[in-house]
Every structure is written in C-alpha cells, then in structure tokens.
mmCIF file of C-alpha atoms and ligand atoms in Angstrom:
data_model
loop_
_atom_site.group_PDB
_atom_site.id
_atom_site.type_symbol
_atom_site.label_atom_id
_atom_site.label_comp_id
_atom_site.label_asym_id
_atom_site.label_seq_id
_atom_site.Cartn_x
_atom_site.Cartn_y
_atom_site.Cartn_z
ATOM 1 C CA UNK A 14 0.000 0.000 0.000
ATOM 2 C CA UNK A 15 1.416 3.367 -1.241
ATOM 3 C CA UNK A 16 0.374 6.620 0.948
ATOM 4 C CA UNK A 17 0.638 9.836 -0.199
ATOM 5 C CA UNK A 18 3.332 12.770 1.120
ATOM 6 C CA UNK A 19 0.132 13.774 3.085
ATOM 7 C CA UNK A 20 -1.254 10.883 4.290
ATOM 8 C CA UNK A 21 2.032 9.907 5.434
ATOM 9 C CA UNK A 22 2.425 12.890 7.513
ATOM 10 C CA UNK A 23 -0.649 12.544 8.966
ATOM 11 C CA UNK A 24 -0.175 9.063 10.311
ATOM 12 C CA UNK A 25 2.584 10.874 11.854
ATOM 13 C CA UNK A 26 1.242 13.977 13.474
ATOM 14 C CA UNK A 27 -1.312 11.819 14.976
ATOM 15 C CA UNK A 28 0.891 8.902 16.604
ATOM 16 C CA UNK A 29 3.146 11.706 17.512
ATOM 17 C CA UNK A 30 -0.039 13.433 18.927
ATOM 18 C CA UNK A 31 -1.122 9.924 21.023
ATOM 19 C CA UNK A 32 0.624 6.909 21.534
ATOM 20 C CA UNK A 33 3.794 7.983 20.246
ATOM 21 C CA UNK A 34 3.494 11.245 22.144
ATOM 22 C CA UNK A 35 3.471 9.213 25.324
ATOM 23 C CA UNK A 36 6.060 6.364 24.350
ATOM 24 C CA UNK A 37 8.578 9.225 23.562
ATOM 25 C CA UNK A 38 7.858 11.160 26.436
ATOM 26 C CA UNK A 39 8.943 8.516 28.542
ATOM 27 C CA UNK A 40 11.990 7.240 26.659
ATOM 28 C CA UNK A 41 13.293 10.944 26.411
ATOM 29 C CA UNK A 42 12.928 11.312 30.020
ATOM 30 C CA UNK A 43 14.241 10.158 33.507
ATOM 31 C CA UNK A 44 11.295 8.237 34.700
ATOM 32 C CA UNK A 45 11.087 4.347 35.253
ATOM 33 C CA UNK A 46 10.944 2.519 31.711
ATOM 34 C CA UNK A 47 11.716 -1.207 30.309
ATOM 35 C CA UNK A 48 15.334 -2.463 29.439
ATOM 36 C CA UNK A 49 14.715 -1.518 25.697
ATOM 37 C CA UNK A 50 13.550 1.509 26.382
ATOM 38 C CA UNK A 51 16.163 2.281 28.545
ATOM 39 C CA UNK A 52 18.840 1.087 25.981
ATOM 40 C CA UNK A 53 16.924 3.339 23.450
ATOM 41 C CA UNK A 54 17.508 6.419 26.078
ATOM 42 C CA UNK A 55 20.907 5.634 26.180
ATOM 43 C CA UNK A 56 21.625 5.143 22.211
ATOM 44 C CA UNK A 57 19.944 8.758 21.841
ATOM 45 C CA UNK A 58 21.541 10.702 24.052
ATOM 46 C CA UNK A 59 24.766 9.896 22.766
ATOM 47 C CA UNK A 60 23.539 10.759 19.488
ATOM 48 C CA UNK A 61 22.752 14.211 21.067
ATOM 49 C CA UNK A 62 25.453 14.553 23.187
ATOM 50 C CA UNK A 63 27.776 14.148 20.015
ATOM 51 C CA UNK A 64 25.970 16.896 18.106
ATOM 52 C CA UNK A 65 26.406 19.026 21.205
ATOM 53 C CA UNK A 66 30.339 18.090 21.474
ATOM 54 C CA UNK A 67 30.485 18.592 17.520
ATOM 55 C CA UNK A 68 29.151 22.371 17.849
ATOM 56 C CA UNK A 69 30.947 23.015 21.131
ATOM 57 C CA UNK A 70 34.016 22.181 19.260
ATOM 58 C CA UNK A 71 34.272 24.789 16.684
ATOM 59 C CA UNK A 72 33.672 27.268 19.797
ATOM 60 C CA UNK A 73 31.397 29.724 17.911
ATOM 61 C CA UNK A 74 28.089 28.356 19.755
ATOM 62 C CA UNK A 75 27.183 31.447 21.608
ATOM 63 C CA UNK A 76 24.706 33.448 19.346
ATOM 64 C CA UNK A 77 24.829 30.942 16.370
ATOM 65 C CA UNK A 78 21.120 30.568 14.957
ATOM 66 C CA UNK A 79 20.065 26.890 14.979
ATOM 67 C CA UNK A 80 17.035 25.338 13.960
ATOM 68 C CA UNK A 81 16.318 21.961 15.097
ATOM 69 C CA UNK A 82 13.719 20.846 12.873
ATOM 70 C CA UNK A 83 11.409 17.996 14.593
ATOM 71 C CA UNK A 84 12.394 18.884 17.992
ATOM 72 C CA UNK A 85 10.529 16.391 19.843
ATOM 73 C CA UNK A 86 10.829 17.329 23.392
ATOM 74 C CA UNK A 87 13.706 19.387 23.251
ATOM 75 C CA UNK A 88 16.515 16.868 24.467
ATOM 76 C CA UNK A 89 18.507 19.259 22.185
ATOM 77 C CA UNK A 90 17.379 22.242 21.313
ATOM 78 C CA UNK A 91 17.307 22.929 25.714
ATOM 79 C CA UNK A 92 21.157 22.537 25.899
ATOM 80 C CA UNK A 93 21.859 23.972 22.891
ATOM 81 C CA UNK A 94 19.979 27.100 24.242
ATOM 82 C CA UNK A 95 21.385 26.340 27.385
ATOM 83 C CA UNK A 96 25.037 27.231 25.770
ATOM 84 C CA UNK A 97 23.933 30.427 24.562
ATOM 85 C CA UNK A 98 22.921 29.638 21.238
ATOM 86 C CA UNK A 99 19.422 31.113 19.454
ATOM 87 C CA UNK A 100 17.724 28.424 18.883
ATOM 88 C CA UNK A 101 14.202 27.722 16.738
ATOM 89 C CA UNK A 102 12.845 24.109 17.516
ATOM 90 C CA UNK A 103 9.570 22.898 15.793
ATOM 91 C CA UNK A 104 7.703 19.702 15.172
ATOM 92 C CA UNK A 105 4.818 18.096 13.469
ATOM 93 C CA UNK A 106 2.758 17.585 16.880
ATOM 94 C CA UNK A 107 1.740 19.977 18.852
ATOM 95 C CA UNK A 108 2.346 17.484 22.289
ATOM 96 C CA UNK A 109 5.953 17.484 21.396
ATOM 97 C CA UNK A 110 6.146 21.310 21.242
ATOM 98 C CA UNK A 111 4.089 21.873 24.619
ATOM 99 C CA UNK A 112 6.256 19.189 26.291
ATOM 100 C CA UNK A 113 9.247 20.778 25.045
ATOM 101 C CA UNK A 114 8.569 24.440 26.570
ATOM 102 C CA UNK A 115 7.463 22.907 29.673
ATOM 103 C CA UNK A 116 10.668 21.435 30.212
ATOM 104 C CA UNK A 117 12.833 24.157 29.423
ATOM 105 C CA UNK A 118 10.787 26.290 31.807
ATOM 106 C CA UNK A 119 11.953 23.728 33.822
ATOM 107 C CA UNK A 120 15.764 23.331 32.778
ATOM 108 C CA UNK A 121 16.545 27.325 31.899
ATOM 109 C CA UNK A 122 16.342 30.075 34.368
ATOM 110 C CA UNK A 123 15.219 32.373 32.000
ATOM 111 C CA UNK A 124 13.427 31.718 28.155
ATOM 112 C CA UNK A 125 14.846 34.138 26.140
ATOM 113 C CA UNK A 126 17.004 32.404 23.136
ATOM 114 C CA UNK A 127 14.464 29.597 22.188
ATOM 115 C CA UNK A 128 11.381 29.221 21.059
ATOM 116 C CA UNK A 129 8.928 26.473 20.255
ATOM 117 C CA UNK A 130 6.712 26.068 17.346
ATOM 118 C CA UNK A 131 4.420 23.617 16.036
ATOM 119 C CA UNK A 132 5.288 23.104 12.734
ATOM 120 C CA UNK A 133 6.499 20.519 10.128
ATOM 121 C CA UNK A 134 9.404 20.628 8.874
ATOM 122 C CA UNK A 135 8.417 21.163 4.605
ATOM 123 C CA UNK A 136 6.932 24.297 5.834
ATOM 124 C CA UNK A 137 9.625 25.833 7.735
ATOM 125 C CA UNK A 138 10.709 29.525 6.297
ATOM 126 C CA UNK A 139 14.019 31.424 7.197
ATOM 127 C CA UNK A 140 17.515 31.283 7.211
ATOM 128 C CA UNK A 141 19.892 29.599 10.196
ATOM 129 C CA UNK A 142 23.161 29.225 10.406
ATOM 130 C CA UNK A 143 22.812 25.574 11.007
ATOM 131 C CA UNK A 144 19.839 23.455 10.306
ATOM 132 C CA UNK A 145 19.422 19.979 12.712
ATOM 133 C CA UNK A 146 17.201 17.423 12.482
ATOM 134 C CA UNK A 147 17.374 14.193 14.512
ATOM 135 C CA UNK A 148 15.905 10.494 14.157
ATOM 136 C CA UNK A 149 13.370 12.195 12.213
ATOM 137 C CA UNK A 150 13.756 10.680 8.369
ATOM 138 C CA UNK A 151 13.120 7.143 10.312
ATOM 139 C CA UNK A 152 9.464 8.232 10.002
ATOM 140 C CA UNK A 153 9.865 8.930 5.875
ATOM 141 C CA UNK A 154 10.077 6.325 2.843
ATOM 142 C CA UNK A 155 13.073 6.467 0.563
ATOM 143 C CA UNK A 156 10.733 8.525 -2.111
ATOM 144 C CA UNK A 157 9.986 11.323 -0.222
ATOM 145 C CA UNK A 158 13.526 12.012 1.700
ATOM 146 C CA UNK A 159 15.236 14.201 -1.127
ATOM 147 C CA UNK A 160 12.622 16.606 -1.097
ATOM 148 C CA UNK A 161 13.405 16.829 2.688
ATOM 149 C CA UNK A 162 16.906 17.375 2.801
ATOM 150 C CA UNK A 163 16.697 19.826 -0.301
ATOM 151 C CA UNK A 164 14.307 21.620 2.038
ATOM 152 C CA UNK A 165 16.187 21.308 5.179
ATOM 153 C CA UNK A 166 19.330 22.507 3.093
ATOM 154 C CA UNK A 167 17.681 25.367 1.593
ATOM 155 C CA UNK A 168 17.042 26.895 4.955
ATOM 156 C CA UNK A 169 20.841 26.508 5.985
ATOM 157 C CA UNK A 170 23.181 29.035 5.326
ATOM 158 C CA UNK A 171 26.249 27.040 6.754
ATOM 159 C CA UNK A 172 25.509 23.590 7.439
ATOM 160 C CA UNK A 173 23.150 20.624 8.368
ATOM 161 C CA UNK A 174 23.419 18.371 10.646
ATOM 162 C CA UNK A 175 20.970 14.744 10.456
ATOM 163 C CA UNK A 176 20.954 11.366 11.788
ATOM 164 C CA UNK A 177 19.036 8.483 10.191
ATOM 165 C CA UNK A 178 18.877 4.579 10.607
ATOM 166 C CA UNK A 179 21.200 3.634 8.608
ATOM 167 C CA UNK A 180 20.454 0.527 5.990
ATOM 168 C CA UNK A 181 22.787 -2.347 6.504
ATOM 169 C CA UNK A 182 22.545 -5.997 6.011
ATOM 170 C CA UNK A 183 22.787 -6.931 9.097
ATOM 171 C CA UNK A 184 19.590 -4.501 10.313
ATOM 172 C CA UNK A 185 17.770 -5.643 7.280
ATOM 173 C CA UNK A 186 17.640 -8.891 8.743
ATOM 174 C CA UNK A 187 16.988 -8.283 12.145
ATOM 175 C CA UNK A 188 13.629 -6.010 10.805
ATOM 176 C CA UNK A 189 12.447 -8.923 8.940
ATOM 177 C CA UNK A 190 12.941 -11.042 12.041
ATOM 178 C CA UNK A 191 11.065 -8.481 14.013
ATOM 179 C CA UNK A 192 8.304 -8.359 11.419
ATOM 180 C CA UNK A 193 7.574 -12.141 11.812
ATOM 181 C CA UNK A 194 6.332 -11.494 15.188
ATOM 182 C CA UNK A 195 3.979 -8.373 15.057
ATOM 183 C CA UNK A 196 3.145 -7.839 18.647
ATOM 184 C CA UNK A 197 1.565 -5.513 21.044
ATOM 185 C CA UNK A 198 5.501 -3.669 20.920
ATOM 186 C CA UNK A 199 4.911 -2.369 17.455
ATOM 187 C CA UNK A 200 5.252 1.617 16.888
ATOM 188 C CA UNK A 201 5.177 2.507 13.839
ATOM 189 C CA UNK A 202 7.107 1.701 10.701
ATOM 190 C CA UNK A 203 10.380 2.535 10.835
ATOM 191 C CA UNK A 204 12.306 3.090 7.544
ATOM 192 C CA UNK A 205 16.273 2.829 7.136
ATOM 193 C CA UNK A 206 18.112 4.578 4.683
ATOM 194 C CA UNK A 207 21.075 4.028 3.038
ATOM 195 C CA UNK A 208 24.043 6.326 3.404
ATOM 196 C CA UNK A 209 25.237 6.616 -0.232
ATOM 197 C CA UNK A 210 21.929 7.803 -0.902
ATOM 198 C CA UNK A 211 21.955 10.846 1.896
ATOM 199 C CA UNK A 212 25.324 11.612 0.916
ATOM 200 C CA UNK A 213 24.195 11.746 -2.899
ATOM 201 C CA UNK A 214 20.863 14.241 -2.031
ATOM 202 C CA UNK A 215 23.590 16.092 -0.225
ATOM 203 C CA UNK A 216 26.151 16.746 -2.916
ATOM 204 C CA UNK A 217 23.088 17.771 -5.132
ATOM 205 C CA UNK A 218 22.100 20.451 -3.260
ATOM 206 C CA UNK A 219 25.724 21.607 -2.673
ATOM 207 C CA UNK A 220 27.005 20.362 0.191
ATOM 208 C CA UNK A 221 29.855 17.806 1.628
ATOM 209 C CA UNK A 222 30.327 15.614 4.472
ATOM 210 C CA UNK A 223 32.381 16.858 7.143
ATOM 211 C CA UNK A 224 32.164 14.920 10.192
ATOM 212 C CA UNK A 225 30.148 11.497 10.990
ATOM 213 C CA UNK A 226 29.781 9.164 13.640
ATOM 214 C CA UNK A 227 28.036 6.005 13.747
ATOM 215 C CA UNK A 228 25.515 5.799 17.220
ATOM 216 C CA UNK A 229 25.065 2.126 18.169
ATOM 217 C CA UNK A 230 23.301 0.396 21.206
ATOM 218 C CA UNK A 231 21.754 -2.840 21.478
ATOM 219 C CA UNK A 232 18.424 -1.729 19.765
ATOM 220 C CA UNK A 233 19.567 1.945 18.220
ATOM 221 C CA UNK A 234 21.309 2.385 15.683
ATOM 222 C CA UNK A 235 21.584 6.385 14.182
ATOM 223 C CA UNK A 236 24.149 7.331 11.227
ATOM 224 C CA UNK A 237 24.975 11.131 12.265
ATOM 225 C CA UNK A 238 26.184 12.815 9.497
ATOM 226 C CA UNK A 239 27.404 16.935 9.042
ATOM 227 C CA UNK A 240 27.199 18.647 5.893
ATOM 228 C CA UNK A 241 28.754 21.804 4.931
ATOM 229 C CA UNK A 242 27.941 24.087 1.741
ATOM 230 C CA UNK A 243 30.820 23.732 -0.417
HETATM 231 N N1 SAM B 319 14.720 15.229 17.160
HETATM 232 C C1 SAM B 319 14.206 14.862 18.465
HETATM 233 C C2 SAM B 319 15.274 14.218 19.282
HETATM 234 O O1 SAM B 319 16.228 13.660 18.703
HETATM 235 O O2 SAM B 319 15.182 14.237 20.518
HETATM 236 C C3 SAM B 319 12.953 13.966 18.376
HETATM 237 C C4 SAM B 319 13.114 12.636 17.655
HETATM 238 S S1 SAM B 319 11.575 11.707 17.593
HETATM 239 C C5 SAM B 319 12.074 10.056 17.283
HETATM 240 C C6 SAM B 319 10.909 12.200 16.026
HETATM 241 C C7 SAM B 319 10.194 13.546 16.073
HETATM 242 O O3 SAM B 319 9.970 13.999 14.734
HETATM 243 C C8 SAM B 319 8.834 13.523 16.739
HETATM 244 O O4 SAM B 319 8.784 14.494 17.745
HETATM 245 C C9 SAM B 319 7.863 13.831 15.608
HETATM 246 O O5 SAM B 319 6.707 14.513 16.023
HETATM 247 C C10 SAM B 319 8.736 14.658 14.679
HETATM 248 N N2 SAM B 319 8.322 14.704 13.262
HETATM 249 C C11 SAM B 319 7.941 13.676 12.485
HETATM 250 N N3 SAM B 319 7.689 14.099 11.234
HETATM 251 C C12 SAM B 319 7.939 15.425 11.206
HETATM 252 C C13 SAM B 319 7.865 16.422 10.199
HETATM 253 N N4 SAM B 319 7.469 16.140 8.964
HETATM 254 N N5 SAM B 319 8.198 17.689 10.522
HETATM 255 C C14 SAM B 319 8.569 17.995 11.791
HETATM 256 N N6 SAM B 319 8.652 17.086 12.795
HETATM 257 C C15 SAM B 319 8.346 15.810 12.503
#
C-alpha cells in the first residue's frame, strides 16, 4: 500500500499526537521505563550529546542561529539554548512542542534564546546558520527524503546536521525477524536509509560531508552525518 506525502504525515502527526506522544515522552525522560527503552535512552543521548560536542568544538556556539527541525521534546534544542545559542525548535505535533517548553521552563532560568513552534518541517521559512534534524527521516520512505533534505538545506546558510537509521545488512535482517512477530511492541514503521543515498541528495544540493559518527546500542542504531555548503 502506497500513501501519499500527506497521508504519510498525517499518520505521523497523529501517533506523535497519542501513543507515540506518550512512548517518547517517557523514553526521552528520567522516569522508570523497560530495558529496551532504557537502551533506546541511552543510544539517543549519545547521538545528542555528540551533536552538542560537535558544535561546542568549533567554539562559535554562543549566538549561532540553529534550527532543530522535529524537535521532539527538546533533548537538544534545551542545551543547545542552554550554551547560549538562538535556537528555533519545531515539530509536526503539537504534544511534542508543549512538552518541550514545559521542560525548558523547567531546565533554563530564563526563556529568552528559544522558542517552540508547532510546525512541520516542509513548511519551515528562514535562514539559520545551522539546520538539525534528529531520528526524524526514520518516520519517511526512501521517495519522499530528497525533497526533505533539499528543504532542510535550503534553509541553511552554513551547514546541516541529520541522523538516520542507517540501511545495513545486518539490520535488514533483524527487521524482517522483528516483522515475523507483530506484537503488542509495534510503533510505527520505521524506515532505514542508506548512506550513499543521503550523501548523494547532499552533494546535489551543494554540500559535503564533514564529520560522521556512527551511534550504536543494542536496539539503536543512528548514522549522524554533518554537511557543509561547499
Ligand atoms: N529530534 C528529536 C530528538 O532527537 O530528541 C525527536 C526525535 S523523535 C524520534 C521524532 C520527532 O519527529 C517527533 O517528535 C515527531 O513529532 C517529529 N516529526 C515527524 N515528522 C515530522 C515532520 N514532517 N516535521 C517535523 N517534525 C516531525
């Protein structure tokens, strides 16, 4: 069964909005949760905590103009903020975006360098310096991911920076295995991509790979990749 770009999207606003609102919640938090869950916790905050090392690195941070594009609860775009960058964070459901301010009226003693907007990403307008957008294209077929990271790219004056499950054998066949028992532990589809492709959509809109990493636990796996204009 093919969807369309639209229906697509709207399967996801609406598990984002419900289920997967409340899933996420928990596995991007500190509460109590299940051994995969918890390995899932773990796998993603290293994938942030690399971006965070990545930008910290070049030591231009302060006052840099970031948008982190599918924001989720803000397990980013709060630190980032937090290191005195200006940061924009938005995502397809509204839950996410609510959760997200609560908690950095929680985290930040005052709210004045980020902001949180409901909003999907193909609709997002501006320029940043550097456009993020984390374990987001795991929601998104094959067919509609170069119109994404055109988009993304357009709206990045410097660089992007994306992570994506990346499409190996060896994950192939653990998927399949996983599809043979559908169970009450089903999300939603997940879809890998493979990193020849990225880096292709990349080089067509005009940017190169700078630095990568490769975020593994025992049931997350995220390709992290940085792209410069060229
Ligand atoms: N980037 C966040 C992080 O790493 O903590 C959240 C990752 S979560 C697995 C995926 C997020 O992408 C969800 O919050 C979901 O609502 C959002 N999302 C899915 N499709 C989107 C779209 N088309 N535009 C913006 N956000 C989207």
């Amino acid at each position: 069964q093919t969807m369309s770009v639209a229906d697509e999207k709207t399967v996801v606003r609406d598990y984002f909005n419900s289920t997967g609102f409340d899933r996420w919640r928990r596995i991007y938090g500190n509460g109590q949760v299940n051994k995969v869950q918890l390995d899932i916790r773990q796998g993603h905050q290293q994938t942030v905590d690399r971006v965070i090392d990545w930008l910290k690195a070049d030591e231009n941070l302060p006052g840099l103009t970031i948008c982190d594009a599918g924001c989720g609860v803000g397990s980013l775009s709060i630190p980032l903020a937090e290191a005195g960058a200006v940061v924009y964070g938005s995502d397809i459901s509204e839950k996410m975006v609510a959760e997200a301010y609560e908690r950095a009226k929680n985290r930040l003693s005052v709210i004045q360098n980020v902001t949180f907007t409901a909003q999907d990403l193909e609709t997002l307008q501006g320029r940043y310096h550097t456009v993020i957008c984390l374990d987001v294209l795991i929601h998104y077929p094959q067919d509609q991911i170069p119109e994404m990271i055109s988009h993304l790219c357009s709206l990045a004056e410097s660089r992007v920076i994306l992570s994506f499950a990346p499409k190996t054998l060896a994950l192939s066949v653990l998927k399949k295995i996983g599809e043979l028992f559908p169970g009450p532990s089903k999300t939603t589809r997940a879809y890998q991509h493979r990193e020849a492709d990225i880096v292709k959509i990349f080089r067509d809109n005009g940017f190169s790979i700078q630095r990568q990493a490769m975020i593994g636990t025992r049931f997350y796996y995220s390709r992290l990749m940085e792209a410069t204009r060229t």
